[in-house]
Tab-separated table of N, CA and C in Angstrom:
chain	number	residue	atom	x	y	z
A	276	ARG	N	-97.547	-13.645	191.618
A	276	ARG	CA	-98.309	-12.807	192.563
A	276	ARG	C	-98.964	-13.911	193.538
A	277	SER	N	-99.458	-15.128	192.873
A	277	SER	CA	-99.825	-16.057	193.430
A	277	SER	C	-98.890	-16.765	194.497
A	278	LEU	N	-97.712	-16.639	194.318
A	278	LEU	CA	-96.672	-17.394	195.063
A	278	LEU	C	-96.293	-16.455	196.309
A	279	GLY	N	-96.728	-15.199	196.526
A	279	GLY	CA	-96.278	-14.323	197.544
A	279	GLY	C	-95.344	-13.092	197.093
A	280	TYR	N	-94.975	-13.244	195.978
A	280	TYR	CA	-93.845	-12.329	195.515
A	280	TYR	C	-94.531	-10.816	195.012
A	281	ASN	N	-93.725	-10.029	195.707
A	281	ASN	CA	-94.360	-8.538	195.089
A	281	ASN	C	-93.820	-8.156	193.784
A	282	VAL	N	-94.645	-8.486	192.887
A	282	VAL	CA	-94.441	-8.415	191.480
A	282	VAL	C	-94.005	-6.915	191.063
A	283	TRP	N	-94.656	-5.892	191.582
A	283	TRP	CA	-94.338	-4.392	191.334
A	283	TRP	C	-92.602	-4.322	191.773
A	284	LEU	N	-92.375	-4.569	192.859
A	284	LEU	CA	-91.095	-4.423	193.287
A	284	LEU	C	-90.249	-5.199	192.577
A	285	HIS	N	-90.289	-6.419	192.016
A	285	HIS	CA	-89.412	-7.212	191.190
A	285	HIS	C	-89.078	-6.307	189.805
A	286	LYS	N	-90.369	-5.921	189.350
A	286	LYS	CA	-90.365	-5.083	187.912
A	286	LYS	C	-89.731	-3.958	188.309
A	287	TYR	N	-89.893	-3.288	189.294
A	287	TYR	CA	-89.135	-1.928	189.607
A	287	TYR	C	-87.536	-2.288	189.780
A	288	LEU	N	-87.329	-3.133	190.456
A	288	LEU	CA	-85.786	-3.425	190.755
A	288	LEU	C	-85.182	-3.788	189.416
A	289	SER	N	-85.695	-4.604	188.482
A	289	SER	CA	-85.280	-5.066	187.370
A	289	SER	C	-85.065	-3.955	186.487
A	290	PHE	N	-85.815	-3.140	186.472
A	290	PHE	CA	-85.796	-1.575	185.686
A	290	PHE	C	-84.534	-1.003	186.194
A	291	ILE	N	-84.299	-0.800	187.566
A	291	ILE	CA	-83.341	0.017	188.040
A	291	ILE	C	-82.016	-0.723	187.524
A	292	LEU	N	-81.972	-1.909	187.963
A	292	LEU	CA	-80.823	-2.810	187.571
A	292	LEU	C	-80.357	-2.715	186.008
A	293	ALA	N	-81.375	-2.617	185.162
A	293	ALA	CA	-81.252	-2.336	183.550
A	293	ALA	C	-80.752	-1.175	183.350
A	294	GLY	N	-81.249	-0.059	184.030
A	294	GLY	CA	-80.809	1.384	183.872
A	294	GLY	C	-79.266	1.499	184.295
A	295	ALA	N	-78.992	0.757	185.307
A	295	ALA	CA	-77.644	1.028	185.924
A	295	ALA	C	-76.694	0.445	185.128
A	296	PHE	N	-76.880	-0.842	184.616
A	296	PHE	CA	-76.108	-1.462	183.477
A	296	PHE	C	-76.040	-0.665	182.158
A	297	ALA	N	-76.905	-0.079	181.935
A	297	ALA	CA	-77.068	0.766	180.558
A	297	ALA	C	-76.270	1.950	180.678
A	298	GLY	N	-76.303	2.668	182.137
A	298	GLY	CA	-75.482	3.782	182.267
A	298	GLY	C	-74.061	3.459	182.407
A	299	LEU	N	-73.907	2.310	183.056
A	299	LEU	CA	-72.450	1.802	183.124
A	299	LEU	C	-71.897	1.607	181.774
A	300	ALA	N	-72.443	0.876	180.924
A	300	ALA	CA	-72.160	0.823	179.466
A	300	ALA	C	-71.762	2.058	178.791
A	301	GLY	N	-72.548	3.070	179.129
A	301	GLY	CA	-72.668	4.268	178.329
A	301	GLY	C	-71.158	4.968	179.025
A	302	VAL	N	-71.070	4.699	180.217
A	302	VAL	CA	-69.795	5.717	180.731
A	302	VAL	C	-68.427	4.873	180.194
A	303	LEU	N	-68.400	3.454	180.275
A	303	LEU	CA	-67.260	2.942	179.844
A	303	LEU	C	-67.059	3.341	178.303
A	304	TRP	N	-68.338	3.332	177.415
A	304	TRP	CA	-68.025	3.532	176.338
A	304	TRP	C	-67.393	5.024	175.881
A	305	ALA	N	-67.903	6.029	176.648
A	305	ALA	CA	-67.560	7.217	176.662
A	305	ALA	C	-65.957	7.363	177.076
A	306	TYR	N	-65.747	6.688	178.079
A	306	TYR	CA	-64.166	6.637	178.553
A	306	TYR	C	-63.400	5.901	177.606
A	307	TYR	N	-63.705	4.996	176.800
A	307	TYR	CA	-62.789	4.220	176.019
A	307	TYR	C	-62.735	5.125	174.662
A	308	ASN	N	-63.751	5.789	174.287
A	308	ASN	CA	-63.660	6.597	172.975
A	308	ASN	C	-63.074	7.971	173.416
A	309	GLY	N	-63.184	8.409	174.325
A	309	GLY	CA	-62.883	9.792	174.796
A	309	GLY	C	-63.673	11.134	174.574
A	310	PHE	N	-64.765	10.548	173.619
A	310	PHE	CA	-65.735	11.763	173.140
A	310	PHE	C	-67.057	11.192	172.653
A	311	VAL	N	-67.962	11.853	172.975
A	311	VAL	CA	-69.337	11.292	172.359
A	311	VAL	C	-69.885	12.382	171.533
A	312	SER	N	-69.942	12.048	170.567
A	312	SER	CA	-70.442	13.087	169.461
A	312	SER	C	-72.110	12.787	169.338
A	313	PRO	N	-72.648	13.969	168.786
A	313	PRO	CA	-74.082	13.832	168.596
A	313	PRO	C	-74.565	12.721	167.440
A	314	VAL	N	-73.693	12.328	166.617
A	314	VAL	CA	-73.913	11.141	165.754
A	314	VAL	C	-74.264	10.132	166.521
A	315	GLU	N	-73.907	9.696	167.592
A	315	GLU	CA	-74.108	8.509	168.470
A	315	GLU	C	-75.179	8.428	169.046
A	316	VAL	N	-76.143	9.453	169.026
A	316	VAL	CA	-77.479	9.652	169.528
A	316	VAL	C	-78.500	9.940	168.521
A	317	GLN	N	-78.209	9.877	167.356
A	317	GLN	CA	-79.153	10.324	166.300
A	317	GLN	C	-80.580	8.965	166.376
A	318	LEU	N	-81.322	9.586	165.639
A	318	LEU	CA	-82.349	8.981	165.586
A	318	LEU	C	-82.203	7.432	164.731
A	319	ILE	N	-81.539	7.473	163.969
A	319	ILE	CA	-80.935	6.457	162.973
A	319	ILE	C	-80.634	5.228	163.960
A	320	THR	N	-79.802	5.715	164.936
A	320	THR	CA	-79.248	4.673	165.802
A	320	THR	C	-80.352	3.720	166.589
A	321	SER	N	-81.291	4.695	167.110
A	321	SER	CA	-82.311	3.849	167.811
A	321	SER	C	-83.191	3.342	166.862
A	322	VAL	N	-83.683	3.589	165.670
A	322	VAL	CA	-84.268	3.001	164.696
A	322	VAL	C	-83.508	1.560	164.189
A	323	GLU	N	-82.141	1.742	164.051
A	323	GLU	CA	-81.670	0.358	163.871
A	323	GLU	C	-81.782	-0.652	164.947
A	324	THR	N	-81.623	-0.061	166.234
A	324	THR	CA	-81.933	-0.992	167.219
A	324	THR	C	-83.462	-1.773	167.253
A	325	LEU	N	-84.403	-0.690	167.022
A	325	LEU	CA	-85.570	-1.435	166.852
A	325	LEU	C	-85.738	-2.205	165.880
A	326	LEU	N	-85.086	-2.086	164.576
A	326	LEU	CA	-85.365	-2.895	163.565
A	326	LEU	C	-84.580	-4.253	163.983
A	327	MET	N	-83.384	-4.076	164.638
A	327	MET	CA	-82.877	-5.260	165.146
A	327	MET	C	-83.688	-6.360	165.707
A	328	VAL	N	-84.370	-5.764	166.947
A	328	VAL	CA	-85.236	-6.311	167.737
A	328	VAL	C	-86.534	-7.166	166.995
A	329	ALA	N	-87.040	-6.139	166.043
A	329	ALA	CA	-88.098	-6.641	165.524
A	329	ALA	C	-88.094	-7.486	164.230
A	330	MET	N	-86.730	-7.461	163.564
A	330	MET	CA	-86.308	-8.419	162.564
A	330	MET	C	-86.105	-9.916	163.107
A	331	GLY	N	-85.279	-9.947	164.418
A	331	GLY	CA	-84.945	-11.082	164.914
A	331	GLY	C	-86.191	-11.876	165.624
A	332	GLY	N	-86.892	-10.994	166.340
A	332	GLY	CA	-88.040	-11.668	166.977
A	332	GLY	C	-87.959	-11.042	168.615
A	333	PRO	N	-88.849	-10.127	168.831
A	333	PRO	CA	-88.834	-9.812	170.559
A	333	PRO	C	-89.313	-10.851	171.221
A	334	GLY	N	-88.755	-10.721	172.662
A	334	GLY	CA	-89.023	-11.789	173.641
A	334	GLY	C	-88.078	-12.957	173.932
A	335	THR	N	-87.263	-13.220	173.055
A	335	THR	CA	-85.938	-14.102	173.104
A	335	THR	C	-84.819	-13.412	173.035
A	336	LEU	N	-83.868	-14.205	173.451
A	336	LEU	CA	-82.403	-13.510	173.744
A	336	LEU	C	-81.626	-13.624	172.387
A	337	VAL	N	-81.929	-14.884	171.449
A	337	VAL	CA	-81.286	-15.106	170.356
A	337	VAL	C	-81.704	-14.309	169.178
A	338	GLY	N	-83.197	-13.987	169.262
A	338	GLY	CA	-83.806	-13.273	168.300
A	338	GLY	C	-83.206	-12.034	168.041
A	339	PRO	N	-82.951	-10.993	168.914
A	339	PRO	CA	-82.454	-9.889	168.547
A	339	PRO	C	-80.949	-9.748	168.081
A	340	ALA	N	-80.455	-10.777	168.933
A	340	ALA	CA	-78.764	-11.156	168.344
A	340	ALA	C	-78.793	-11.558	166.858
A	341	LEU	N	-79.691	-12.276	166.632
A	341	LEU	CA	-80.014	-12.681	164.948
A	341	LEU	C	-80.336	-11.582	164.201
A	342	GLY	N	-81.246	-10.692	164.488
A	342	GLY	CA	-81.533	-9.456	163.729
A	342	GLY	C	-80.318	-8.563	163.767
A	343	ALA	N	-79.560	-8.474	164.929
A	343	ALA	CA	-78.568	-7.466	164.886
A	343	ALA	C	-77.347	-8.143	163.792
A	344	GLY	N	-77.331	-9.290	163.753
A	344	GLY	CA	-76.238	-9.877	162.725
A	344	GLY	C	-76.619	-9.599	161.353
A	345	LEU	N	-77.902	-9.836	160.885
A	345	LEU	CA	-78.603	-9.621	159.734
A	345	LEU	C	-78.454	-7.976	159.355
A	346	ILE	N	-78.974	-7.052	160.437
A	346	ILE	CA	-78.865	-5.715	160.069
A	346	ILE	C	-77.472	-5.417	159.548
A	347	VAL	N	-76.588	-5.541	160.644
A	347	VAL	CA	-75.228	-5.233	160.276
A	347	VAL	C	-74.743	-5.657	158.840
A	348	PHE	N	-74.963	-7.158	158.672
A	348	PHE	CA	-74.576	-7.748	157.434
A	348	PHE	C	-75.330	-6.974	156.296
A	349	LEU	N	-76.660	-6.770	156.306
A	349	LEU	CA	-77.140	-5.729	155.334
A	349	LEU	C	-76.578	-4.583	155.115
A	350	LYS	N	-76.525	-3.862	156.206
A	350	LYS	CA	-75.896	-2.626	156.064
A	350	LYS	C	-74.687	-2.629	155.425
A	351	ASN	N	-73.620	-3.219	155.858
A	351	ASN	CA	-72.580	-3.459	155.101
A	351	ASN	C	-72.425	-3.992	153.752
A	352	PHE	N	-73.140	-4.867	153.370
A	352	PHE	CA	-73.339	-5.212	151.906
A	352	PHE	C	-74.100	-4.272	151.184
A	353	VAL	N	-75.120	-3.747	151.450
A	353	VAL	CA	-76.054	-2.858	150.584
A	353	VAL	C	-75.140	-1.568	150.551
A	354	SER	N	-74.552	-0.803	151.601
A	354	SER	CA	-73.846	0.351	151.417
A	354	SER	C	-72.629	0.336	150.650
A	355	VAL	N	-72.165	-0.765	149.994
A	355	VAL	CA	-71.084	-0.897	149.046
A	355	VAL	C	-71.600	-0.737	147.859
A	356	TYR	N	-72.663	-0.943	147.383
A	356	TYR	CA	-73.523	-0.814	146.087
A	356	TYR	C	-74.188	0.400	146.041
A	357	THR	N	-75.043	0.983	147.072
A	357	THR	CA	-75.621	2.328	146.879
A	357	THR	C	-75.444	3.213	148.243
A	358	LYS	N	-75.818	4.533	147.803
A	358	LYS	CA	-75.799	5.439	149.180
A	358	LYS	C	-77.125	5.354	149.513
A	359	ARG	N	-78.027	5.080	149.046
A	359	ARG	CA	-79.351	4.801	149.678
A	359	ARG	C	-79.846	3.626	150.432
A	360	TRP	N	-78.753	3.079	151.078
A	360	TRP	CA	-78.909	1.762	152.017
A	360	TRP	C	-79.928	1.914	153.306
A	361	LEU	N	-80.092	3.086	153.337
A	361	LEU	CA	-81.416	3.432	154.492
A	361	LEU	C	-82.708	3.020	153.980
A	362	LEU	N	-82.914	3.487	152.630
A	362	LEU	CA	-84.322	3.116	152.121
A	362	LEU	C	-84.443	1.811	151.799
A	363	ILE	N	-83.281	0.948	151.434
A	363	ILE	CA	-83.399	-0.589	151.272
A	363	ILE	C	-83.865	-0.991	152.793
A	364	LEU	N	-82.915	-0.449	153.818
A	364	LEU	CA	-83.242	-1.092	155.144
A	364	LEU	C	-84.874	-0.974	155.677
A	365	GLY	N	-85.349	0.116	155.025
A	365	GLY	CA	-86.514	0.407	155.455
A	365	GLY	C	-87.471	-0.458	154.774
A	366	GLY	N	-87.247	-0.696	153.688
A	366	GLY	CA	-88.170	-1.715	152.759
A	366	GLY	C	-88.040	-2.934	153.468
A	367	VAL	N	-86.891	-3.444	154.053
A	367	VAL	CA	-86.793	-4.617	154.559
A	367	VAL	C	-87.621	-4.578	155.922
A	368	TYR	N	-87.649	-3.575	156.528
A	368	TYR	CA	-88.280	-3.438	157.845
A	368	TYR	C	-89.733	-3.496	157.564
A	369	ILE	N	-90.399	-2.828	156.453
A	369	ILE	CA	-91.584	-2.889	156.184
A	369	ILE	C	-91.994	-4.562	155.773
A	370	CYS	N	-91.488	-5.126	155.239
A	370	CYS	CA	-91.695	-6.533	155.011
A	370	CYS	C	-91.572	-7.316	155.966
A	371	VAL	N	-90.609	-6.953	156.827
A	371	VAL	CA	-90.627	-7.943	157.952
A	371	VAL	C	-91.840	-7.605	159.043
A	372	ILE	N	-92.215	-6.523	159.167
A	372	ILE	CA	-93.499	-6.331	159.985
A	372	ILE	C	-94.887	-6.633	159.150
A	373	LEU	N	-94.735	-6.619	157.942
A	373	LEU	CA	-95.955	-6.961	157.279
A	373	LEU	C	-95.884	-8.672	156.996
A	374	PHE	N	-95.040	-9.132	156.893
A	374	PHE	CA	-94.915	-10.900	156.572
A	374	PHE	C	-94.337	-11.655	157.841
A	375	ALA	N	-93.719	-11.018	158.729
A	375	ALA	CA	-93.307	-11.823	159.927
A	375	ALA	C	-93.504	-10.714	161.065
A	376	PRO	N	-94.686	-10.547	161.594
A	376	PRO	CA	-94.758	-9.445	162.557
A	376	PRO	C	-94.238	-10.017	163.746
A	377	GLN	N	-94.102	-11.286	164.128
A	377	GLN	CA	-93.130	-11.669	165.224
A	377	GLN	C	-91.775	-11.815	164.995
A	378	GLY	N	-91.391	-11.425	164.225
A	378	GLY	CA	-89.887	-11.742	163.669
A	378	GLY	C	-89.533	-12.961	163.026
A	379	ILE	N	-88.319	-13.073	162.610
A	379	ILE	CA	-87.812	-14.288	161.973
A	379	ILE	C	-87.946	-15.528	162.970
A	380	LEU	N	-87.383	-15.406	164.294
A	380	LEU	CA	-87.424	-16.534	164.935
A	380	LEU	C	-88.971	-16.982	165.347
A	381	GLY	N	-89.897	-15.972	165.689
A	381	GLY	CA	-91.148	-16.061	166.067
A	381	GLY	C	-91.992	-16.982	164.861
A	382	THR	N	-91.745	-16.361	163.376
A	382	THR	CA	-92.388	-16.977	162.365
A	382	THR	C	-91.845	-18.382	162.240
A	383	LEU	N	-90.653	-18.849	162.415
A	383	LEU	CA	-90.156	-20.146	162.352
A	383	LEU	C	-90.699	-20.862	163.389
A	384	ARG	N	-90.980	-20.345	164.615
A	384	ARG	CA	-91.557	-21.071	165.654
A	384	ARG	C	-92.849	-21.549	165.320
A	385	ASP	N	-93.655	-20.487	164.766
A	385	ASP	CA	-94.855	-20.893	164.461
A	385	ASP	C	-95.085	-21.987	163.417
A	386	LYS	N	-94.234	-21.587	162.272
A	386	LYS	CA	-94.403	-22.751	161.334
A	386	LYS	C	-94.000	-24.204	161.613
A	387	THR	N	-93.059	-24.082	162.506
A	387	THR	CA	-92.438	-25.593	162.880
A	387	THR	C	-93.507	-26.237	163.901
A	388	THR	N	-94.256	-25.491	164.745
A	388	THR	CA	-95.388	-25.760	165.524
A	388	THR	C	-96.572	-26.368	164.797
A	389	ALA	N	-96.786	-25.574	163.717
A	389	ALA	CA	-98.052	-26.107	162.899
A	389	ALA	C	-97.674	-27.164	162.234
A	390	ALA	N	-96.252	-27.328	161.637
A	390	ALA	CA	-95.883	-28.574	160.826
A	390	ALA	C	-95.750	-29.774	161.810
A	391	ARG	N	-95.620	-29.562	163.184
A	391	ARG	CA	-95.590	-30.767	164.218
A	391	ARG	C	-97.212	-30.994	164.428
A	392	LYS	N	-98.088	-30.038	164.581
A	392	LYS	CA	-99.647	-30.386	164.488
A	392	LYS	C	-100.031	-31.158	163.389
A	393	GLU	N	-99.452	-30.640	162.296
A	393	GLU	CA	-100.291	-31.374	160.966
A	393	GLU	C	-99.801	-32.813	161.052
A	394	SER	N	-98.348	-33.168	161.535
A	394	SER	CA	-97.780	-34.732	161.205
A	394	SER	C	-98.349	-35.398	162.329
A	395	ALA	N	-98.746	-34.765	163.425
A	395	ALA	CA	-99.316	-35.637	164.636
A	395	ALA	C	-100.777	-36.094	164.358
């Protein structure tokens, strides 16, 4: 704002651009699969995405990717042993929110910053 840029316009354009890319991705995905079932838009899909971002750490590009990798790994690993894998993922989500509210990367960043300040 202090540099003379119209902040509202830039936020608005980035929102439109993100929506356009999301729409294009949805169209390409539907075209590739040939059919979009109601299973693809269930609540669990949105919750898993939220869990991926919260687990890895919001505000970074690497954090949600790390969270996605961990959630997919846990989902595949735990579902082999039990049919109640959603309950276990819910427990993991609660633990992450309670003990690492900024995600894994945010918590690691805070701990390394604190360790650097201690050693200095």
